[in-house]
CSV table of C-alpha atoms in Angstrom, one decimal:
chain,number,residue,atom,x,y,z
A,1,UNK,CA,16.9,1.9,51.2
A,2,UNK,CA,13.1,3.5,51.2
A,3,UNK,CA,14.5,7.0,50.0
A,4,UNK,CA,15.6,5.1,47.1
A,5,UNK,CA,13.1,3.0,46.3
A,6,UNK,CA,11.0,6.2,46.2
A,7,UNK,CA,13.5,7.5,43.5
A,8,UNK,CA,13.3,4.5,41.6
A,9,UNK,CA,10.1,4.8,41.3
A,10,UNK,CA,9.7,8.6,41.0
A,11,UNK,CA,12.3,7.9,37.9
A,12,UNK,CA,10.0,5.1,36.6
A,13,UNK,CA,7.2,7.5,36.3
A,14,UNK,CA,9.1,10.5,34.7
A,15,UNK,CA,10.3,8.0,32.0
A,16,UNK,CA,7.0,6.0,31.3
A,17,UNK,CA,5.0,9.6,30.2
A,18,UNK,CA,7.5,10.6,27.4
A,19,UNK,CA,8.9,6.5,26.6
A,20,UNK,CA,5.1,5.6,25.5
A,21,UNK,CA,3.9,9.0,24.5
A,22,UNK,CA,7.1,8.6,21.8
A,23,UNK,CA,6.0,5.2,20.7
A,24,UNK,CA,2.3,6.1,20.4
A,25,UNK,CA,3.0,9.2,18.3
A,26,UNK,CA,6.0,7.6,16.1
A,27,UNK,CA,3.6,4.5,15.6
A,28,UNK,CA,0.7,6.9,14.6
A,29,UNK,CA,2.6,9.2,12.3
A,30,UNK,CA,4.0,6.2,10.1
A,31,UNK,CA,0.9,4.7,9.6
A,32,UNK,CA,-0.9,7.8,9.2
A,33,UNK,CA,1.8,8.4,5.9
A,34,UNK,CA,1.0,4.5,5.1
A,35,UNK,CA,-2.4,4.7,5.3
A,36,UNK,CA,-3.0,7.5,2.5
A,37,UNK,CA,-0.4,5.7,0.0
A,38,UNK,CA,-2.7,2.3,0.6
A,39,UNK,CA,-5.9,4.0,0.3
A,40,UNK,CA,-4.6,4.7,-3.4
A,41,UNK,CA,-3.6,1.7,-3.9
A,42,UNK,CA,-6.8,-0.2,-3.0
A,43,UNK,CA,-8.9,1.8,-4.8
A,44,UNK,CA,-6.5,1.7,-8.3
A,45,UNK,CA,-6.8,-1.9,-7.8
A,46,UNK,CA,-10.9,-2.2,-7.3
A,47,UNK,CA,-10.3,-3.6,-4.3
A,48,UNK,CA,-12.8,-3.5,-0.9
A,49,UNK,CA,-11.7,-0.5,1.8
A,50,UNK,CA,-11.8,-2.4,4.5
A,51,UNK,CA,-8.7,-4.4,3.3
A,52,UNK,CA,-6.7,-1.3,4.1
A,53,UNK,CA,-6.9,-1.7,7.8
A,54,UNK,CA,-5.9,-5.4,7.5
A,55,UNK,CA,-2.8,-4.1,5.7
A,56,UNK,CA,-2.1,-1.5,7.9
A,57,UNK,CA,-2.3,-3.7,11.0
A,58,UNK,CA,0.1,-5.8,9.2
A,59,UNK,CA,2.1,-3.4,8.9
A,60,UNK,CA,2.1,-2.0,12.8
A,61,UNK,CA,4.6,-4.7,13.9
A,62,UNK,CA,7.4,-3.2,11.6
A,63,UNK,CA,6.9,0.2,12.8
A,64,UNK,CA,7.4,-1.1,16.6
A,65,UNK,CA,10.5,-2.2,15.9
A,66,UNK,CA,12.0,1.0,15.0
A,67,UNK,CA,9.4,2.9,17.4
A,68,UNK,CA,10.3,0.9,20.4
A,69,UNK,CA,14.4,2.1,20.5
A,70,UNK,CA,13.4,5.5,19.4
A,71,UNK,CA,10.5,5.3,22.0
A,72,UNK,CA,13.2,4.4,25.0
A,73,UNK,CA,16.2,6.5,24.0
A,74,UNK,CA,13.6,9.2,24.1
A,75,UNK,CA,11.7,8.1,27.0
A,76,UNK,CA,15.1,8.2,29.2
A,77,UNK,CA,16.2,11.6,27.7
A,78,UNK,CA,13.4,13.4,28.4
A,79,UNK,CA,13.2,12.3,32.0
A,80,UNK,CA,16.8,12.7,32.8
A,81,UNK,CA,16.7,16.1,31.1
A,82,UNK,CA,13.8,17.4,33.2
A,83,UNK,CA,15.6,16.5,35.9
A,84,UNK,CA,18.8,18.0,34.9
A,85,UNK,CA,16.8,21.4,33.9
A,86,UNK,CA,15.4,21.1,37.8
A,87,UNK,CA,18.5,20.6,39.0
A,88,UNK,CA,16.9,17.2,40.8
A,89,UNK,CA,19.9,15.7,39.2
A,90,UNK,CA,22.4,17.5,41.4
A,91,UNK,CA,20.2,17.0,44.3
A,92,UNK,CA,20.2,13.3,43.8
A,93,UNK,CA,23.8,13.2,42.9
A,94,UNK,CA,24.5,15.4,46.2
A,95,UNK,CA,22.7,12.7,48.6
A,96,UNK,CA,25.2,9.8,46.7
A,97,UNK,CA,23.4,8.4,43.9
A,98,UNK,CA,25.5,7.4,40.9
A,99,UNK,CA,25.0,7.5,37.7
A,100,UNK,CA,25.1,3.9,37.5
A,101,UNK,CA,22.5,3.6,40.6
A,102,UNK,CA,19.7,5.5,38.5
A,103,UNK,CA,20.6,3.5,35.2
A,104,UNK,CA,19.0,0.9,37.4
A,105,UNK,CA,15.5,1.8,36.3
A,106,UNK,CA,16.3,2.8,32.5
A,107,UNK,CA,17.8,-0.9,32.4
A,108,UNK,CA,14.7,-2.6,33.7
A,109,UNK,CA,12.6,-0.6,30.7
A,110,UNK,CA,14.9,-1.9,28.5
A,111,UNK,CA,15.6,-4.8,29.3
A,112,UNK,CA,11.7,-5.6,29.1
A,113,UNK,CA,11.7,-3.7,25.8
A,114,UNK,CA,14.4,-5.8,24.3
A,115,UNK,CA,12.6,-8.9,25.3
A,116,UNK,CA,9.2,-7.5,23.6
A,117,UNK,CA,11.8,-6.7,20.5
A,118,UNK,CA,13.0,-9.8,19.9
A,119,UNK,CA,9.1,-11.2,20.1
A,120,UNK,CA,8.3,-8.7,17.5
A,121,UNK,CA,11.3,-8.4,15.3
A,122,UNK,CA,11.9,-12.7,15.4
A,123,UNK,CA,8.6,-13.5,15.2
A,124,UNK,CA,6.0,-11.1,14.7
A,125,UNK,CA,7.2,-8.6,12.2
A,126,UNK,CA,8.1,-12.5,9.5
A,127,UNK,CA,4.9,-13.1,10.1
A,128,UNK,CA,2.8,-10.0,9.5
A,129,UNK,CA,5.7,-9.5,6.4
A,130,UNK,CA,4.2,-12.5,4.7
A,131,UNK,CA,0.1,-11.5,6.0
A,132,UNK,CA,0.8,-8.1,4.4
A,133,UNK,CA,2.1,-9.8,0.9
A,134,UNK,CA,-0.4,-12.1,1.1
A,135,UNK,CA,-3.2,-9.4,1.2
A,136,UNK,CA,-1.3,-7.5,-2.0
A,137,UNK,CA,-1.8,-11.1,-3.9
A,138,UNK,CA,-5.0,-11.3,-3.3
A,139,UNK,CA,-5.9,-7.6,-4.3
A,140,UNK,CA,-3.7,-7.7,-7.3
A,141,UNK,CA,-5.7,-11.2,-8.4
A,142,UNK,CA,-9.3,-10.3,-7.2
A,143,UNK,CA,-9.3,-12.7,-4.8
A,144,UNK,CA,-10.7,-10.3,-2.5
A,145,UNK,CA,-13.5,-9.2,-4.8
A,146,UNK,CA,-12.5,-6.8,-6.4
A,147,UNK,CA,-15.5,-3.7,-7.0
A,148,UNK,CA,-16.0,-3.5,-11.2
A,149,UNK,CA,-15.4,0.4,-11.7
A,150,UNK,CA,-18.3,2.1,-13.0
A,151,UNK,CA,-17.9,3.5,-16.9
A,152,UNK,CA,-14.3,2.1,-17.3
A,153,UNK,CA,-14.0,-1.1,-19.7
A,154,UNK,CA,-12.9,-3.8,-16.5
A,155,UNK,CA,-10.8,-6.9,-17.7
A,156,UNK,CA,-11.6,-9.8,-15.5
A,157,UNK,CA,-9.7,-12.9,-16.1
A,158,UNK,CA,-8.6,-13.4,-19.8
A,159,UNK,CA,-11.9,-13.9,-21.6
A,160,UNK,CA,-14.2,-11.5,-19.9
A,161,UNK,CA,-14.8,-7.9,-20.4
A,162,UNK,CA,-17.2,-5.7,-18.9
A,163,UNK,CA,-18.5,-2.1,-18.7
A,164,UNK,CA,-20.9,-0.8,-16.8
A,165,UNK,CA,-22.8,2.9,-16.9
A,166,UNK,CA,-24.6,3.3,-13.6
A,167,UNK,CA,-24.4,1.0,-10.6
A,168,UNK,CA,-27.9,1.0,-7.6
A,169,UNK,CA,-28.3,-0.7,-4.3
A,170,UNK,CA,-24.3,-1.6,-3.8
A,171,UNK,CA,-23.7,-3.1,-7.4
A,172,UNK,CA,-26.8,-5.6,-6.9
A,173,UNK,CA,-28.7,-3.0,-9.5
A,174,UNK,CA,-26.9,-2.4,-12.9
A,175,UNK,CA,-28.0,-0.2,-15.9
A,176,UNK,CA,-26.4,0.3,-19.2
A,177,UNK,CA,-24.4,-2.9,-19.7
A,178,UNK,CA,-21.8,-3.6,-21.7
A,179,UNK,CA,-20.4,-7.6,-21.5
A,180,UNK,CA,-18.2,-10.0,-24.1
A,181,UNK,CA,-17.0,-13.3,-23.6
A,182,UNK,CA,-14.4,-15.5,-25.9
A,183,UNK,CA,-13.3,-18.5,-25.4
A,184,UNK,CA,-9.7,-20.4,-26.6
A,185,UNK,CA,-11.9,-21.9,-29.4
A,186,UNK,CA,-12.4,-18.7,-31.2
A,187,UNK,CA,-16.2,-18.1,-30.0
A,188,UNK,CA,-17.3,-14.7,-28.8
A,189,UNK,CA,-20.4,-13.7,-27.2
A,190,UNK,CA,-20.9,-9.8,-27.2
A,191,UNK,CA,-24.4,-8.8,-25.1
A,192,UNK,CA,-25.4,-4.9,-24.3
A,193,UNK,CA,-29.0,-4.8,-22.1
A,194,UNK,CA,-30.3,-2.1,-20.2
A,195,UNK,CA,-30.6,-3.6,-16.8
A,196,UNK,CA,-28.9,-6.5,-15.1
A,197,UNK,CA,-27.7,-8.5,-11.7
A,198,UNK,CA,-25.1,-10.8,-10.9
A,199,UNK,CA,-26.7,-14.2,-9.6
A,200,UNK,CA,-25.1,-17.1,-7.6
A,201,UNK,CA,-25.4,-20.7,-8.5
A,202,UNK,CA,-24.3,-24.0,-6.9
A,203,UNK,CA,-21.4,-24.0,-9.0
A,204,UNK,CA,-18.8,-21.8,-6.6
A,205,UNK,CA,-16.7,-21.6,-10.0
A,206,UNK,CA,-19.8,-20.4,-12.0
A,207,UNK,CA,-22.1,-17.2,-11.7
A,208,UNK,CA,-25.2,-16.0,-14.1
A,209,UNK,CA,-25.2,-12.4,-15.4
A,210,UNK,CA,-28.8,-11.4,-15.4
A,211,UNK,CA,-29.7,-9.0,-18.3
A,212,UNK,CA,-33.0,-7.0,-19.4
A,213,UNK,CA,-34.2,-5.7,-21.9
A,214,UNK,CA,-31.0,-6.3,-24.8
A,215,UNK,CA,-29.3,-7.6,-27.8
A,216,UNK,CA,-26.6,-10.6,-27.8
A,217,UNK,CA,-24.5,-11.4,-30.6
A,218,UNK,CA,-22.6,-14.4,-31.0
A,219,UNK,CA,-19.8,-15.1,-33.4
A,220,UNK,CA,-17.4,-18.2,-34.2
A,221,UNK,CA,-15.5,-19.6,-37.0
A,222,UNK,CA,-17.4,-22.6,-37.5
A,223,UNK,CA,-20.7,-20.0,-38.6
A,224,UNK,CA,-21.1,-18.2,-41.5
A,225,UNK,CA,-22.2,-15.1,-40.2
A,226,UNK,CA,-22.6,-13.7,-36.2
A,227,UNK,CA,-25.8,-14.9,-35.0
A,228,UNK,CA,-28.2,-12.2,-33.0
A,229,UNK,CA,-30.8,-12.1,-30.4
A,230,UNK,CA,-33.1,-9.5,-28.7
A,231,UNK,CA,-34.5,-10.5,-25.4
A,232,UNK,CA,-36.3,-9.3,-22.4
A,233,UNK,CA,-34.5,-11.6,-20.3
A,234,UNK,CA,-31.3,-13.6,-20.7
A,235,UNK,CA,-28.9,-15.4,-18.2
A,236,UNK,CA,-24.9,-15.3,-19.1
A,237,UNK,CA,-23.5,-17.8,-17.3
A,238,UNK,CA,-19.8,-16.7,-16.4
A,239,UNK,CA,-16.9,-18.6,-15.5
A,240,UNK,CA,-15.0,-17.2,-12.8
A,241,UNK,CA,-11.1,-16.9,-13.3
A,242,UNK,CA,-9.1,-19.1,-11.7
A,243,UNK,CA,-7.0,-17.7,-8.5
A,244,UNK,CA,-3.5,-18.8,-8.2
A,245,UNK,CA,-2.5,-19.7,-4.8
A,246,UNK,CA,-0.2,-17.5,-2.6
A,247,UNK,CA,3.2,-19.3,-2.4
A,248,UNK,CA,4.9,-20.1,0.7
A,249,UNK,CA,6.1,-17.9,3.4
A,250,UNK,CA,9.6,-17.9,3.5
A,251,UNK,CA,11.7,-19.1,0.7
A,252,UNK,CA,13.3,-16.6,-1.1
A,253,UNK,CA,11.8,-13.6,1.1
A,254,UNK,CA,14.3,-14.3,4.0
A,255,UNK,CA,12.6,-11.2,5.6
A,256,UNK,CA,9.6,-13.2,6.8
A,257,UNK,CA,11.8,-16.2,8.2
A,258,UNK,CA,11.5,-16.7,12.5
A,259,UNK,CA,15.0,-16.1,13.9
A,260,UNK,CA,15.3,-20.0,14.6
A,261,UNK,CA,14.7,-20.8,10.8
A,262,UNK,CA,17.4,-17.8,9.4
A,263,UNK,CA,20.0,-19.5,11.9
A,264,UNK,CA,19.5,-23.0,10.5
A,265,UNK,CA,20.1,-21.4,7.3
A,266,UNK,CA,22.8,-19.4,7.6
A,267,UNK,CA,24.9,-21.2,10.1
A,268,UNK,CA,23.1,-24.4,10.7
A,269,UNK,CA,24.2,-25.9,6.6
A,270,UNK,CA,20.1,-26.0,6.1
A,271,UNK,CA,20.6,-23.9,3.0
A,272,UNK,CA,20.0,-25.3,-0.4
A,273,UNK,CA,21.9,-22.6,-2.1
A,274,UNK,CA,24.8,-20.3,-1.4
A,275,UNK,CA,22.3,-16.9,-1.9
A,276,UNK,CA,19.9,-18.3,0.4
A,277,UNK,CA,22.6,-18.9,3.1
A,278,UNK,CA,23.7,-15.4,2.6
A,279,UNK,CA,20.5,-13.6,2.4
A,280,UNK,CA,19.7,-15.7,6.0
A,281,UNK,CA,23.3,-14.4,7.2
A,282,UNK,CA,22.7,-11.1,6.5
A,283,UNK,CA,19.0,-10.8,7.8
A,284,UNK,CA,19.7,-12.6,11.1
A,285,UNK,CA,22.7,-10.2,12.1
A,286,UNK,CA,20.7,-7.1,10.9
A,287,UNK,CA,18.3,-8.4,13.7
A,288,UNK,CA,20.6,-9.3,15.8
A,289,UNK,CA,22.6,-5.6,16.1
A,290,UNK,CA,19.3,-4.2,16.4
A,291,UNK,CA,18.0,-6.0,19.1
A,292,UNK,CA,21.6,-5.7,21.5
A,293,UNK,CA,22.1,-2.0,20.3
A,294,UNK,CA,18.9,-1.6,22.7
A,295,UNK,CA,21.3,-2.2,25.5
A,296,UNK,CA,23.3,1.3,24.3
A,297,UNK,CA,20.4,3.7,24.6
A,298,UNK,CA,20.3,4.1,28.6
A,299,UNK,CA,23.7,5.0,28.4
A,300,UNK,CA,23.4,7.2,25.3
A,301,UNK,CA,20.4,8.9,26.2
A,302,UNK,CA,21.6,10.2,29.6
A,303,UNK,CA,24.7,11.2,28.0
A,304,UNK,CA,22.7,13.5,25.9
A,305,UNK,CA,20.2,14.5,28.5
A,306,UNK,CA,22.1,17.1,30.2
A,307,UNK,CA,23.1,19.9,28.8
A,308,UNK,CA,26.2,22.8,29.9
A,309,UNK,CA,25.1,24.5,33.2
A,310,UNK,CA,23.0,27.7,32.8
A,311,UNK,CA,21.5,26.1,29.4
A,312,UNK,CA,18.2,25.1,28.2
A,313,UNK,CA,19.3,23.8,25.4
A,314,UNK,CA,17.6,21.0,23.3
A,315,UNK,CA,20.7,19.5,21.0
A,316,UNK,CA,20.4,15.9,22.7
A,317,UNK,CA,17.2,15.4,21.4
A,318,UNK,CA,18.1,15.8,18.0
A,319,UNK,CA,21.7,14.2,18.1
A,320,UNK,CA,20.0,11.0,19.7
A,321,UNK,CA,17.5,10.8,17.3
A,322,UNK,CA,19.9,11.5,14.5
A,323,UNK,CA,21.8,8.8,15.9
A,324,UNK,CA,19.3,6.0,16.3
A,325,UNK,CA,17.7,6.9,12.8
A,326,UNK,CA,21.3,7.2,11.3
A,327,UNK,CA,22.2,3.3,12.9
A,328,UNK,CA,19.4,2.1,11.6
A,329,UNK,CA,19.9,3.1,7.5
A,330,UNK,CA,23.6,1.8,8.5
A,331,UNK,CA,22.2,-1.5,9.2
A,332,UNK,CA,20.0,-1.4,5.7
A,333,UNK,CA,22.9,-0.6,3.9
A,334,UNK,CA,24.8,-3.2,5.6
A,335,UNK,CA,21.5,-6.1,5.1
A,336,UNK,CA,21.7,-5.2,1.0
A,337,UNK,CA,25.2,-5.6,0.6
A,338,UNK,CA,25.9,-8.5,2.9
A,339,UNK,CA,22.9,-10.6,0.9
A,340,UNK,CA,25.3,-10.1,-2.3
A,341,UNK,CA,28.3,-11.5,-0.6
A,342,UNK,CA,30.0,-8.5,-1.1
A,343,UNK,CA,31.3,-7.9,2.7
A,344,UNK,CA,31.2,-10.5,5.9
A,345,UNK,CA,28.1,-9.7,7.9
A,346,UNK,CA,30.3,-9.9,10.9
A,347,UNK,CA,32.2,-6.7,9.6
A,348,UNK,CA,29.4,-4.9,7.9
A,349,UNK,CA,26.9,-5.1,11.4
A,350,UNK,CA,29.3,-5.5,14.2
A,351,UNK,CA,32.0,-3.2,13.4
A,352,UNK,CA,29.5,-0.1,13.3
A,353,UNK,CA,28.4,-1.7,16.1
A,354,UNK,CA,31.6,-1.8,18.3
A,355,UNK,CA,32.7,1.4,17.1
A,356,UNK,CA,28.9,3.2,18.5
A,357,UNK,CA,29.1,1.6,21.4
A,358,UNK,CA,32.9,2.8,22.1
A,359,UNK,CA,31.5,6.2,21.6
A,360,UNK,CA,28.5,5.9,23.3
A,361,UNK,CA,30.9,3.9,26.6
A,362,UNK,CA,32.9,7.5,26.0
A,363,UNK,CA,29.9,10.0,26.2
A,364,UNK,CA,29.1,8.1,29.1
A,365,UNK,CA,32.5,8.1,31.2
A,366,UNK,CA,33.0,11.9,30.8
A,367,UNK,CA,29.7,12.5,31.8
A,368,UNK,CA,29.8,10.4,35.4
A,369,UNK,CA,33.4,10.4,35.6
A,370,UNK,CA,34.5,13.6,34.9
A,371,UNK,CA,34.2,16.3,37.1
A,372,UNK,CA,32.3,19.0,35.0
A,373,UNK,CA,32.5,16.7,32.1
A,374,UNK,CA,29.9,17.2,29.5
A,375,UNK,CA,29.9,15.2,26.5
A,376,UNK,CA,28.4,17.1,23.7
A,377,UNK,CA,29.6,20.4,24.8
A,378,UNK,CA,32.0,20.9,22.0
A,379,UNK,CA,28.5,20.5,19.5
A,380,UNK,CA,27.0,22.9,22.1
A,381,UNK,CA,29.4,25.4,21.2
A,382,UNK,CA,29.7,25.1,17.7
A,383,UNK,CA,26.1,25.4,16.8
A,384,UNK,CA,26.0,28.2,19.3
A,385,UNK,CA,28.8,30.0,17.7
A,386,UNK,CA,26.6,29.2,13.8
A,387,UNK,CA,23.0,30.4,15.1
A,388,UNK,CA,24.6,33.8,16.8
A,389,UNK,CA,26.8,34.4,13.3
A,390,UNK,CA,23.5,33.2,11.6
A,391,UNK,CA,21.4,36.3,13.8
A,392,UNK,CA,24.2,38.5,13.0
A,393,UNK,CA,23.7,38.4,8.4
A,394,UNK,CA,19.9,38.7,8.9
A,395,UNK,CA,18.6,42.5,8.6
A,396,UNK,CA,18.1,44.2,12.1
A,397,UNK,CA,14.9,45.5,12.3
A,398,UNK,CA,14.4,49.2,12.3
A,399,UNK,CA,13.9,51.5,15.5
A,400,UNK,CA,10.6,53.1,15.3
C-alpha cells in the first residue's frame, strides 16, 4: 500500500512538470500571436496602449480552454513516455501494477481539470467574450479616448474635424492647428491658430479648444458673406459626440451565454425564435463534447506514450496533438452548421464523439491487453519505411 502511494505520487510529479509547462507555453504563444495583431489594431484606431492588455486578458480564458486538454494529453504523454523510454514502465508492470492502477493519478488531474473547464468554458470564457467586445465598441466609438493622430485630418463625431502639426507635453501643448465645426443648420466655423489646449468645463458633454495666436472664419446661409476674425486668444467650445451604449451581453451572440442560460434556450422552450434556439443548441453541445472528451485523454495519451521496443521514437506526440487539434476544428465545423439547422447537434457532436472514443477504448485495450500489443505500431512502420526511402533520393555525400 506505501510502495504504491510512493508511485502515485512519483507519477503525480513526472506529469505536473510537462502538464503545466504545456499550458504555460501554449497560453503564451497564442497570446504572443494575439498581442502583435491588437497592437495594430489599437493604434489604427487612436486608441490608448494600455487597452491592449485588457483585451488580451480577455482573451486568456479562451485560450485555456483549448490549452488545458492539450496541456493534460501532453502532460500524461510525456510522463508515461519517460517512463516507457526508462523502462520504469516494465518495472512497475513487473511488480503488478495495471494499467488501469496508474490511470488512477492521470484521472485525478483530469478530473480536477474538467471541473476548472467547465468554470472556464460555462462561465468564464461568455463572460470575457462579451468584456472583450465591449472593449472593441468602445475603441471603435472613442469612448476610450481615443489619441488625435498628429498631421492626419481626424474626424471626430459628425461635425468636427481636426488636424494637428506638432503635439508637446502628452497632447496638453498643440502647435499648428487646423479645426472646423458645422452644425445641422448649415453654420460652419473654420479656425487655424498657432498654439492651443484642450480645456475642461462643468459641462461633462462640453470642452473649450484653446487657440493662440489665429484667424477664425465663420460662414452660414443666413449671412451674406463669411465673417472673419484674428485673435490672440479665442475659446472654441466643442460638443462632445454622443457615445452609443454597448448592447447587451447575450442575445444574438450565443457565444457569451452561461451554460444554464443556452440550456433554457435550447431545450428549456425560453427561446423567442427558432435561430436563437438553434444557435443555443448548437453552442451548448459544442461545450458539452469538449468538456467530456477530457475524460478520453488519460487513455489516449498513454496509448500513445509508448513506443515499439528498442525505439526512441517521438510519433505520439504528434498524432495526439494532431488529434486533439483535429477534434477540436471538428467541433467548429460541427457549431457553424448545427446553428443553420442543417444537421441535429446530437449527430454532428456526438457521433465524432462516440466514434473517437471507440478508437481511443481500442488504442487502449491492445496496449494493456495485448501481450506485445502496441497501438500505433503500424504508423511506426509506415513513416519508418517513408523517412528511410526519403534518405535514400537525397544525394550521398561524397567520400573525401
Amino acid at each position: 500500500m506505501r510502495e504504491a502511494a510512493l508511485i502515485d505520487r512519483y507519477l503525480a510529479r513526472n506529469i505536473a512538470v510537462p502538464l503545466f509547462g504545456s499550458l504555460i507555453l501554449a497560453a503564451m504563444l497564442l497570446v504572443l500571436d494575439k498581442m502583435l495583431r491588437l497592437f495594430q489594431y489599437v493604434v489604427d484606431a487612436g486608441g490608448p496602449v494600455s487597452v491592449v492588455w485588457r483585451m488580451l486578458a480577455n482573451l486568456l480564458p479562451e485560450y485555456l480552454g483549448l490549452g488545458i486538454p492539450i496541456g493534460l494529453m501532453l502532460g500524461v504523454l510525456l510522463a508515461f513516455r519517460k517512463l516507457a523510454l526508462s523502462s520504469e514502465l516494465d518495472a512497475m508492470r513487473g511488480v503488478g501494477l495495471s494499467f488501469g492502477r496508474m490511470l488512477r493519478v492521470p484521472y485525478f488531474y483530469a478530473v480536477a481539470l474538467m471541473v476548472i473547464n467547465i468554470g472556464i468554458v460555462g462561465y468564464l470564457e461568455p463572460y470575457t467574450r462579451y468584456r472583450y467586445a465591449g472593449l472593441r465598441f468602445d475603441l471603435n466609438s472613442g469612448a476610450l479616448g481615443a489619441a488625435v493622430k498628429v498631421g492626419e485630418f481626424n474626424r471626430l463625431g459628425k461635425h468636427l474635424t481636426l488636424r494637428i502639426e506638432r503635439s508637446e507635453n502628452k497632447g496638453t501643448r498643440l502647435h499648428g492647428i487646423f479645426v472646423q465645426m458645422d452644425d445641422a443648420k448649415g453654420m460652419s466655423v473654420a479656425a487655424t491658430a498657432e498654439h492651443g489646449r484642450f480645456l475642461s468645463t462643468d459641462d461633462p458633454n462640453m470642452i473649450l479648444f484653446r487657440l493662440d495666436k489665429g484667424r477664425l472664419v465663420q460662414d452660414s446661409p443666413k449671412f451674406s458673406a463669411p465673417r472673419t476674425l484674428a485673435f490672440d486668444s479665442y475659446d472654441l467650445p466643442i460638443s462632445l459626440p454622443a457615445i452609443e451604449k454597448f448592447r447587451t451581453r447575450g442575445g444574438t451572440e450565443s457565444e457569451e451565454l452561461y451554460m444554464h442560460e443556452l440550456w433554457r434556450l435550447g431545450y428549456g422552450g425560453g427561446a423567442t425564435s427558432e435561430t436563437q434556439k438553434l444557435m443555443a443548441q448548437s453552442t451548448l453541445n459544442f461545450r458539452m463534447v469538449e468538456i467530456v472528451m477530457m475524460l478520453m485523454l488519460p487513455l489516449l495519451a498513454v496509448s500513445l506514450a509508448v513506443p515499439p521496443k528498442r525505439s526512441t521514437s517521438g510519433l505520439g506526440i504528434f498524432v495526439g496533438i494532431l488529434i486533439v487539434v483535429a477534434y477540436h476544428k471538428v467541433n467548429q465545423y460541427a457549431e457553424a452548421v448545427t446553428a443553420q439547422g442543417r444537421v441535429d447537434p446530437m449527430i454532428a457532436f456526438w457521433v465524432p464523439f462516440v466514434l473517437l472514443g471507440g478508437m481511443i477504448f481500442w488504442m487502449y485495450h491492445v496496449l494493456a491487453h495485448k501481450p506485445g500489443g502496441q497501438p500505433i505500431g503500424a504508423l511506426e512502420r509506415f513513416f519508418a519505411k517513408t523517412a528511410k526511402a526519403v534518405r535514400g533520393l537525397l544525394p550521398k555525400p561524397r567520400e573525401a
